[in-house]
PDB file of C-alpha atoms in Angstrom:
ATOM      1  CA  UNK N  50      15.431 -10.422   8.411  1.00 37.00           C
ATOM      2  CA  UNK N  51      12.275  -8.370   7.847  1.00 40.00           C
ATOM      3  CA  UNK N  52      12.745  -6.566   4.546  1.00 41.00           C
ATOM      4  CA  UNK N  53       9.667  -4.385   4.354  1.00 41.00           C
ATOM      5  CA  UNK N  54      10.077  -0.639   4.824  1.00 41.00           C
ATOM      6  CA  UNK N  55       6.411   0.129   5.335  1.00 46.00           C
ATOM      7  CA  UNK N  56       4.194  -1.212   8.083  1.00 81.00           C
ATOM      8  CA  UNK N  57       0.852   0.093   6.837  1.00 89.00           C
ATOM      9  CA  UNK N  58      -0.944  -1.758   4.068  1.00 92.00           C
ATOM     10  CA  UNK N  59      -4.206  -1.230   2.221  1.00 92.00           C
ATOM     11  CA  UNK N  60      -5.671  -4.287   0.512  1.00 91.00           C
ATOM     12  CA  UNK N  61      -8.520  -3.709  -1.925  1.00 88.00           C
ATOM     13  CA  UNK N  62     -10.835  -6.682  -2.469  1.00 84.00           C
ATOM     14  CA  UNK N  63     -14.541  -7.466  -2.515  1.00 77.00           C
ATOM     15  CA  UNK N  64     -14.604 -10.219   0.132  1.00 77.00           C
ATOM     16  CA  UNK N  65     -12.475 -11.458   3.018  1.00 74.00           C
ATOM     17  CA  UNK N  66     -11.979 -14.709   1.121  1.00 78.00           C
ATOM     18  CA  UNK N  67     -10.662 -12.906  -1.966  1.00 81.00           C
ATOM     19  CA  UNK N  68      -7.911 -11.175   0.001  1.00 88.00           C
ATOM     20  CA  UNK N  69      -6.724 -14.276   1.886  1.00 89.00           C
ATOM     21  CA  UNK N  70      -4.059 -15.423  -0.624  1.00 88.00           C
ATOM     22  CA  UNK N  71      -2.521 -11.960  -0.657  1.00 88.00           C
ATOM     23  CA  UNK N  72      -2.711 -11.726   3.139  1.00 92.00           C
ATOM     24  CA  UNK N  73      -1.039 -15.100   3.507  1.00 91.00           C
ATOM     25  CA  UNK N  74       1.914 -13.959   1.396  1.00 89.00           C
ATOM     26  CA  UNK N  75       2.130 -10.704   3.330  1.00 91.00           C
ATOM     27  CA  UNK N  76       2.034 -12.395   6.745  1.00 94.00           C
ATOM     28  CA  UNK N  77       4.712 -14.856   5.689  1.00 91.00           C
ATOM     29  CA  UNK N  78       6.858 -11.882   4.717  1.00 88.00           C
ATOM     30  CA  UNK N  79       6.217 -10.041   7.981  1.00 91.00           C
ATOM     31  CA  UNK N  80       6.558 -13.077  10.236  1.00 93.00           C
ATOM     32  CA  UNK N  81       9.337 -14.765   8.263  1.00 90.00           C
ATOM     33  CA  UNK N  82       7.658 -18.158   8.467  1.00 93.00           C
ATOM     34  CA  UNK N  83       5.049 -20.260   6.716  1.00 94.00           C
ATOM     35  CA  UNK N  84       1.456 -19.336   7.569  1.00 94.00           C
ATOM     36  CA  UNK N  85      -1.493 -21.722   7.377  1.00 94.00           C
ATOM     37  CA  UNK N  86      -4.804 -20.469   5.972  1.00 92.00           C
ATOM     38  CA  UNK N  87      -6.543 -20.860   9.319  1.00 94.00           C
ATOM     39  CA  UNK N  88      -3.941 -18.616  10.983  1.00 95.00           C
ATOM     40  CA  UNK N  89      -4.630 -15.555   8.840  1.00 94.00           C
ATOM     41  CA  UNK N  90      -7.561 -14.242  10.883  1.00 93.00           C
ATOM     42  CA  UNK N  91      -7.041 -16.377  13.993  1.00 93.00           C
ATOM     43  CA  UNK N  92      -7.968 -14.435  17.121  1.00 88.00           C
ATOM     44  CA  UNK N  93      -6.284 -17.191  19.133  1.00 93.00           C
ATOM     45  CA  UNK N  94      -2.998 -15.599  18.120  1.00 96.00           C
ATOM     46  CA  UNK N  95      -2.278 -12.840  20.678  1.00 95.00           C
ATOM     47  CA  UNK N  96      -0.473 -10.861  17.978  1.00 96.00           C
ATOM     48  CA  UNK N  97      -3.541 -10.547  15.741  1.00 96.00           C
ATOM     49  CA  UNK N  98      -6.046  -7.786  16.521  1.00 96.00           C
ATOM     50  CA  UNK N  99      -9.187  -7.278  14.448  1.00 96.00           C
ATOM     51  CA  UNK N 100     -11.461  -4.261  14.086  1.00 96.00           C
ATOM     52  CA  UNK N 101     -14.346  -5.745  12.112  1.00 94.00           C
ATOM     53  CA  UNK N 102     -16.677  -3.283  10.423  1.00 92.00           C
ATOM     54  CA  UNK N 103     -18.582  -5.809   8.321  1.00 90.00           C
ATOM     55  CA  UNK N 104     -21.644  -5.788  10.570  1.00 89.00           C
ATOM     56  CA  UNK N 105     -21.491  -2.064  11.356  1.00 91.00           C
ATOM     57  CA  UNK N 106     -22.778   0.993   9.567  1.00 93.00           C
ATOM     58  CA  UNK N 107     -19.655   2.933  10.517  1.00 94.00           C
ATOM     59  CA  UNK N 108     -16.445   2.737  12.532  1.00 96.00           C
ATOM     60  CA  UNK N 109     -15.807   5.691  14.846  1.00 96.00           C
ATOM     61  CA  UNK N 110     -13.111   7.182  17.035  1.00 95.00           C
ATOM     62  CA  UNK N 111     -13.947   4.920  19.988  1.00 96.00           C
ATOM     63  CA  UNK N 112     -13.409   1.857  17.796  1.00 96.00           C
ATOM     64  CA  UNK N 113      -9.983   3.151  16.786  1.00 96.00           C
ATOM     65  CA  UNK N 114      -9.095   3.949  20.406  1.00 94.00           C
ATOM     66  CA  UNK N 115      -9.914   0.376  21.448  1.00 94.00           C
ATOM     67  CA  UNK N 116      -7.684  -0.953  18.687  1.00 94.00           C
ATOM     68  CA  UNK N 117      -4.915   1.461  19.679  1.00 91.00           C
ATOM     69  CA  UNK N 118      -4.981   0.151  23.266  1.00 92.00           C
ATOM     70  CA  UNK N 119      -4.613  -3.422  22.019  1.00 92.00           C
ATOM     71  CA  UNK N 120      -1.587  -2.415  19.939  1.00 91.00           C
ATOM     72  CA  UNK N 121       0.278  -0.630  22.755  1.00 88.00           C
ATOM     73  CA  UNK N 122       2.396  -3.632  23.714  1.00 87.00           C
ATOM     74  CA  UNK N 123       5.226  -5.464  21.993  1.00 89.00           C
ATOM     75  CA  UNK N 124       4.501  -8.640  20.005  1.00 92.00           C
ATOM     76  CA  UNK N 125       3.960 -11.704  22.182  1.00 93.00           C
ATOM     77  CA  UNK N 126       5.395 -14.410  19.915  1.00 93.00           C
ATOM     78  CA  UNK N 127       5.557 -13.120  16.324  1.00 95.00           C
ATOM     79  CA  UNK N 128       8.111 -10.740  14.821  1.00 92.00           C
ATOM     80  CA  UNK N 129       5.317  -8.256  14.100  1.00 93.00           C
ATOM     81  CA  UNK N 130       1.868  -7.783  15.626  1.00 94.00           C
ATOM     82  CA  UNK N 131      -0.984  -7.301  13.170  1.00 96.00           C
ATOM     83  CA  UNK N 132      -3.982  -4.966  13.315  1.00 96.00           C
ATOM     84  CA  UNK N 133      -6.682  -5.705  10.754  1.00 96.00           C
ATOM     85  CA  UNK N 134      -9.378  -3.165   9.934  1.00 96.00           C
ATOM     86  CA  UNK N 135     -12.069  -4.962   7.940  1.00 95.00           C
ATOM     87  CA  UNK N 136     -14.370  -2.817   5.777  1.00 94.00           C
ATOM     88  CA  UNK N 137     -12.074   0.142   6.355  1.00 95.00           C
ATOM     89  CA  UNK N 138     -14.235   2.251   4.049  1.00 95.00           C
ATOM     90  CA  UNK N 139     -16.669   2.526   6.983  1.00 96.00           C
ATOM     91  CA  UNK N 140     -14.209   4.558   9.053  1.00 96.00           C
ATOM     92  CA  UNK N 141     -15.618   8.022   9.707  1.00 96.00           C
ATOM     93  CA  UNK N 142     -13.393  10.994   8.765  1.00 95.00           C
ATOM     94  CA  UNK N 143     -12.791  11.606  12.470  1.00 96.00           C
ATOM     95  CA  UNK N 144     -11.789   7.970  12.995  1.00 96.00           C
ATOM     96  CA  UNK N 145      -9.466   8.143   9.998  1.00 96.00           C
ATOM     97  CA  UNK N 146      -7.737  11.206  11.416  1.00 95.00           C
ATOM     98  CA  UNK N 147      -7.313   9.396  14.730  1.00 94.00           C
ATOM     99  CA  UNK N 148      -5.927   6.380  12.886  1.00 94.00           C
ATOM    100  CA  UNK N 149      -3.560   8.611  10.921  1.00 90.00           C
ATOM    101  CA  UNK N 150      -1.852   9.762  14.119  1.00 87.00           C
ATOM    102  CA  UNK N 151      -1.425   6.123  15.110  1.00 84.00           C
ATOM    103  CA  UNK N 152       0.024   5.198  11.724  1.00 83.00           C
ATOM    104  CA  UNK N 153       2.538   8.028  11.944  1.00 79.00           C
ATOM    105  CA  UNK N 154       3.686   6.853  15.371  1.00 77.00           C
ATOM    106  CA  UNK N 155       3.582   3.081  14.813  1.00 74.00           C
ATOM    107  CA  UNK N 156       6.777   1.166  15.519  1.00 72.00           C
ATOM    108  CA  UNK N 157       8.667  -1.260  13.342  1.00 75.00           C
ATOM    109  CA  UNK N 158       7.145  -4.276  15.083  1.00 89.00           C
ATOM    110  CA  UNK N 159       3.565  -3.250  14.301  1.00 92.00           C
ATOM    111  CA  UNK N 160       1.668  -3.600  11.028  1.00 93.00           C
ATOM    112  CA  UNK N 161      -1.731  -2.115  10.253  1.00 95.00           C
ATOM    113  CA  UNK N 162      -3.600  -3.828   7.425  1.00 95.00           C
ATOM    114  CA  UNK N 163      -6.678  -2.007   6.148  1.00 96.00           C
ATOM    115  CA  UNK N 164      -9.008  -4.125   4.016  1.00 95.00           C
ATOM    116  CA  UNK N 165     -11.594  -2.326   1.911  1.00 93.00           C
ATOM    117  CA  UNK N 166     -13.891  -2.745  -1.063  1.00 89.00           C
ATOM    118  CA  UNK N 167     -13.434   0.897  -2.046  1.00 86.00           C
ATOM    119  CA  UNK N 168     -10.254   2.842  -1.351  1.00 86.00           C
ATOM    120  CA  UNK N 169     -11.814   6.048  -2.709  1.00 86.00           C
ATOM    121  CA  UNK N 170     -13.725   6.424   0.566  1.00 88.00           C
ATOM    122  CA  UNK N 171     -10.498   6.878   2.530  1.00 92.00           C
ATOM    123  CA  UNK N 172      -8.859  10.238   3.150  1.00 92.00           C
ATOM    124  CA  UNK N 173      -5.874  11.105   0.922  1.00 88.00           C
ATOM    125  CA  UNK N 174      -3.753  11.555   4.053  1.00 88.00           C
ATOM    126  CA  UNK N 175      -4.489   7.965   5.086  1.00 90.00           C
ATOM    127  CA  UNK N 176      -3.920   6.620   1.571  1.00 88.00           C
ATOM    128  CA  UNK N 177      -0.549   8.351   1.442  1.00 84.00           C
ATOM    129  CA  UNK N 178       0.569   6.333   4.485  1.00 86.00           C
ATOM    130  CA  UNK N 179      -0.447   2.990   2.982  1.00 87.00           C
ATOM    131  CA  UNK N 180       1.166   0.605   0.569  1.00 86.00           C
ATOM    132  CA  UNK N 181      -1.745  -0.441  -1.654  1.00 84.00           C
ATOM    133  CA  UNK N 182      -2.310  -4.018  -2.823  1.00 83.00           C
ATOM    134  CA  UNK N 183      -5.077  -5.130  -5.185  1.00 76.00           C
ATOM    135  CA  UNK N 184      -6.442  -8.666  -5.284  1.00 73.00           C
ATOM    136  CA  UNK N 185      -7.376  -8.472  -8.967  1.00 58.00           C
ATOM    137  CA  UNK N 186      -4.381  -6.649 -10.393  1.00 50.00           C
ATOM    138  CA  UNK N 187      -2.692  -7.981 -13.527  1.00 43.00           C
ATOM    139  CA  UNK N 188       0.974  -8.852 -13.568  1.00 42.00           C
ATOM    140  CA  UNK N 189       3.438  -6.697 -15.484  1.00 45.00           C
ATOM    141  CA  UNK N 190       3.468  -8.850 -18.591  1.00 45.00           C
ATOM    142  CA  UNK N 191      -0.281  -8.277 -18.990  1.00 44.00           C
ATOM    143  CA  UNK N 192      -0.027  -4.501 -18.786  1.00 48.00           C
ATOM    144  CA  UNK N 193      -0.045  -2.947 -22.231  1.00 46.00           C
ATOM    145  CA  UNK N 194       1.455   0.495 -22.086  1.00 58.00           C
ATOM    146  CA  UNK N 195       3.034   3.079 -24.316  1.00 59.00           C
ATOM    147  CA  UNK N 196       4.784   4.419 -21.220  1.00 67.00           C
ATOM    148  CA  UNK N 197       6.273   1.535 -19.223  1.00 70.00           C
ATOM    149  CA  UNK N 198       9.265   1.010 -21.544  1.00 78.00           C
ATOM    150  CA  UNK N 199      10.559   4.319 -20.196  1.00 84.00           C
ATOM    151  CA  UNK N 200      11.917   2.235 -17.304  1.00 82.00           C
ATOM    152  CA  UNK N 201      14.091   0.209 -19.670  1.00 81.00           C
ATOM    153  CA  UNK N 202      15.771   2.922 -21.756  1.00 85.00           C
ATOM    154  CA  UNK N 203      18.710   5.181 -20.904  1.00 86.00           C
ATOM    155  CA  UNK N 204      18.188   8.423 -19.017  1.00 86.00           C
ATOM    156  CA  UNK N 205      18.712  10.779 -21.964  1.00 87.00           C
ATOM    157  CA  UNK N 206      16.131   8.989 -24.102  1.00 87.00           C
ATOM    158  CA  UNK N 207      13.771   8.754 -21.134  1.00 88.00           C
ATOM    159  CA  UNK N 208      13.976  12.518 -20.575  1.00 90.00           C
ATOM    160  CA  UNK N 209      12.991  13.084 -24.221  1.00 89.00           C
ATOM    161  CA  UNK N 210       9.872  10.967 -23.657  1.00 88.00           C
ATOM    162  CA  UNK N 211       9.150  12.766 -20.402  1.00 91.00           C
ATOM    163  CA  UNK N 212       9.249  16.100 -22.203  1.00 91.00           C
ATOM    164  CA  UNK N 213       6.489  14.837 -24.510  1.00 88.00           C
ATOM    165  CA  UNK N 214       4.409  13.315 -21.699  1.00 90.00           C
ATOM    166  CA  UNK N 215       4.657  16.460 -19.563  1.00 92.00           C
ATOM    167  CA  UNK N 216       3.122  18.727 -22.206  1.00 91.00           C
ATOM    168  CA  UNK N 217      -0.366  17.918 -20.905  1.00 91.00           C
ATOM    169  CA  UNK N 218      -1.578  17.342 -17.356  1.00 91.00           C
ATOM    170  CA  UNK N 219      -3.847  14.510 -18.533  1.00 88.00           C
ATOM    171  CA  UNK N 220      -0.969  12.543 -20.098  1.00 89.00           C
ATOM    172  CA  UNK N 221       1.174  13.190 -17.016  1.00 92.00           C
ATOM    173  CA  UNK N 222      -1.524  11.839 -14.691  1.00 91.00           C
ATOM    174  CA  UNK N 223      -2.102   8.851 -16.984  1.00 87.00           C
ATOM    175  CA  UNK N 224       1.617   8.080 -16.955  1.00 90.00           C
ATOM    176  CA  UNK N 225       1.745   8.186 -13.151  1.00 91.00           C
ATOM    177  CA  UNK N 226      -1.360   5.989 -12.784  1.00 86.00           C
ATOM    178  CA  UNK N 227       0.187   3.423 -15.078  1.00 86.00           C
ATOM    179  CA  UNK N 228       3.488   3.500 -13.216  1.00 89.00           C
ATOM    180  CA  UNK N 229       1.668   2.976  -9.916  1.00 86.00           C
ATOM    181  CA  UNK N 230      -0.252   0.049 -11.368  1.00 83.00           C
ATOM    182  CA  UNK N 231       2.944  -1.469 -12.740  1.00 86.00           C
ATOM    183  CA  UNK N 232       4.787  -1.257  -9.434  1.00 88.00           C
ATOM    184  CA  UNK N 233       1.782  -2.588  -7.509  1.00 82.00           C
ATOM    185  CA  UNK N 234       1.823  -5.647  -9.770  1.00 81.00           C
ATOM    186  CA  UNK N 235       5.558  -6.010  -9.192  1.00 84.00           C
ATOM    187  CA  UNK N 236       4.982  -5.766  -5.445  1.00 84.00           C
ATOM    188  CA  UNK N 237       2.400  -8.546  -5.551  1.00 77.00           C
ATOM    189  CA  UNK N 238       4.770 -10.747  -7.551  1.00 79.00           C
ATOM    190  CA  UNK N 239       7.624 -10.172  -5.101  1.00 82.00           C
ATOM    191  CA  UNK N 240       5.370 -11.024  -2.160  1.00 80.00           C
ATOM    192  CA  UNK N 241       4.380 -14.293  -3.828  1.00 71.00           C
ATOM    193  CA  UNK N 242       8.009 -15.108  -4.598  1.00 75.00           C
ATOM    194  CA  UNK N 243       9.086 -14.005  -1.090  1.00 74.00           C
ATOM    195  CA  UNK N 244      11.638 -11.564  -2.501  1.00 80.00           C
ATOM    196  CA  UNK N 245      12.676  -8.209  -1.043  1.00 82.00           C
ATOM    197  CA  UNK N 246      10.059  -5.476  -1.494  1.00 83.00           C
ATOM    198  CA  UNK N 247      12.215  -2.556  -0.359  1.00 83.00           C
ATOM    199  CA  UNK N 248      12.899  -1.226  -3.860  1.00 88.00           C
ATOM    200  CA  UNK N 249       9.375  -1.547  -5.200  1.00 87.00           C
ATOM    201  CA  UNK N 250       7.899  -0.078  -2.001  1.00 86.00           C
ATOM    202  CA  UNK N 251      10.168   2.931  -2.435  1.00 89.00           C
ATOM    203  CA  UNK N 252       9.100   3.282  -6.073  1.00 91.00           C
ATOM    204  CA  UNK N 253       5.406   3.287  -5.177  1.00 89.00           C
ATOM    205  CA  UNK N 254       6.020   5.991  -2.580  1.00 89.00           C
ATOM    206  CA  UNK N 255       7.940   8.090  -5.110  1.00 92.00           C
ATOM    207  CA  UNK N 256       5.076   7.815  -7.617  1.00 92.00           C
ATOM    208  CA  UNK N 257       2.567   8.865  -4.952  1.00 90.00           C
ATOM    209  CA  UNK N 258       4.724  11.885  -4.072  1.00 92.00           C
ATOM    210  CA  UNK N 259       4.837  12.856  -7.750  1.00 94.00           C
ATOM    211  CA  UNK N 260       1.048  12.503  -8.052  1.00 92.00           C
ATOM    212  CA  UNK N 261       0.587  14.805  -5.078  1.00 91.00           C
ATOM    213  CA  UNK N 262       2.913  17.415  -6.579  1.00 93.00           C
ATOM    214  CA  UNK N 263       1.128  17.281  -9.935  1.00 94.00           C
ATOM    215  CA  UNK N 264      -2.216  17.854  -8.198  1.00 91.00           C
ATOM    216  CA  UNK N 265      -0.646  20.897  -6.558  1.00 92.00           C
ATOM    217  CA  UNK N 266       0.144  22.214 -10.067  1.00 93.00           C
ATOM    218  CA  UNK N 267       3.891  21.754  -9.816  1.00 94.00           C
ATOM    219  CA  UNK N 268       6.151  21.817 -12.867  1.00 96.00           C
ATOM    220  CA  UNK N 269       5.192  18.604 -14.673  1.00 94.00           C
ATOM    221  CA  UNK N 270       8.451  18.045 -16.501  1.00 94.00           C
ATOM    222  CA  UNK N 271      10.657  18.656 -13.457  1.00 95.00           C
ATOM    223  CA  UNK N 272       8.473  16.419 -11.294  1.00 95.00           C
ATOM    224  CA  UNK N 273       8.673  13.525 -13.771  1.00 94.00           C
ATOM    225  CA  UNK N 274      12.411  13.947 -14.298  1.00 93.00           C
ATOM    226  CA  UNK N 275      12.980  13.960 -10.540  1.00 94.00           C
ATOM    227  CA  UNK N 276      10.800  10.859 -10.207  1.00 94.00           C
ATOM    228  CA  UNK N 277      12.761   8.993 -12.854  1.00 91.00           C
ATOM    229  CA  UNK N 278      16.047   9.771 -11.114  1.00 91.00           C
ATOM    230  CA  UNK N 279      14.743   8.431  -7.781  1.00 90.00           C
ATOM    231  CA  UNK N 280      13.234   5.177  -9.039  1.00 90.00           C
ATOM    232  CA  UNK N 281      15.020   1.977  -8.034  1.00 81.00           C
ATOM    233  CA  UNK N 282      15.784  -0.015 -11.197  1.00 74.00           C
TER     234      UNK N 282
END
């Protein structure tokens, strides 16, 4: 059974080769079978579609429209059909807006995988639709944090810590960045181990929602308390 709740992924890595191990784990999760290295970008597979921006200065609306047409049909042989966008940072703002509409309407048997060297070049609206994966992220045990233990203590004690964190916007934003990094590392580990990613995917989305609300100058303490209550332990 396919256990992922999101079908749009953003993988950040410097080269196509550097993202291959992560892609292999992701494809095995989506297709529910073992995947050979040579299959990852194989255009012989009718369920793999590639928009390659590596040799282009930019990717425009017409490029996205061509990809959309290829993705109109149901998968031919796999559980999920894959659309790769290589060098996604080259998408123009107009192309990103066109892609956004597609992402919002994509079905459960379609996965869009954006691969980029720099996720800061993508629109916030696109980023909010993606589950981000980093090729060079450290695992949880390597993350030193004065915040992460908040996930391991009881709710009353956690709320006391949140009250302290929420006094300043800078500490609130730092806390949320660290939580996002922690859950991204957990996501990568679960992909490698072929475990369910439903809970961690939900947690990443909740953190992103909280970040958006903080940027909109919402009540810091209430936002963090609400986040803590919605996290899957």
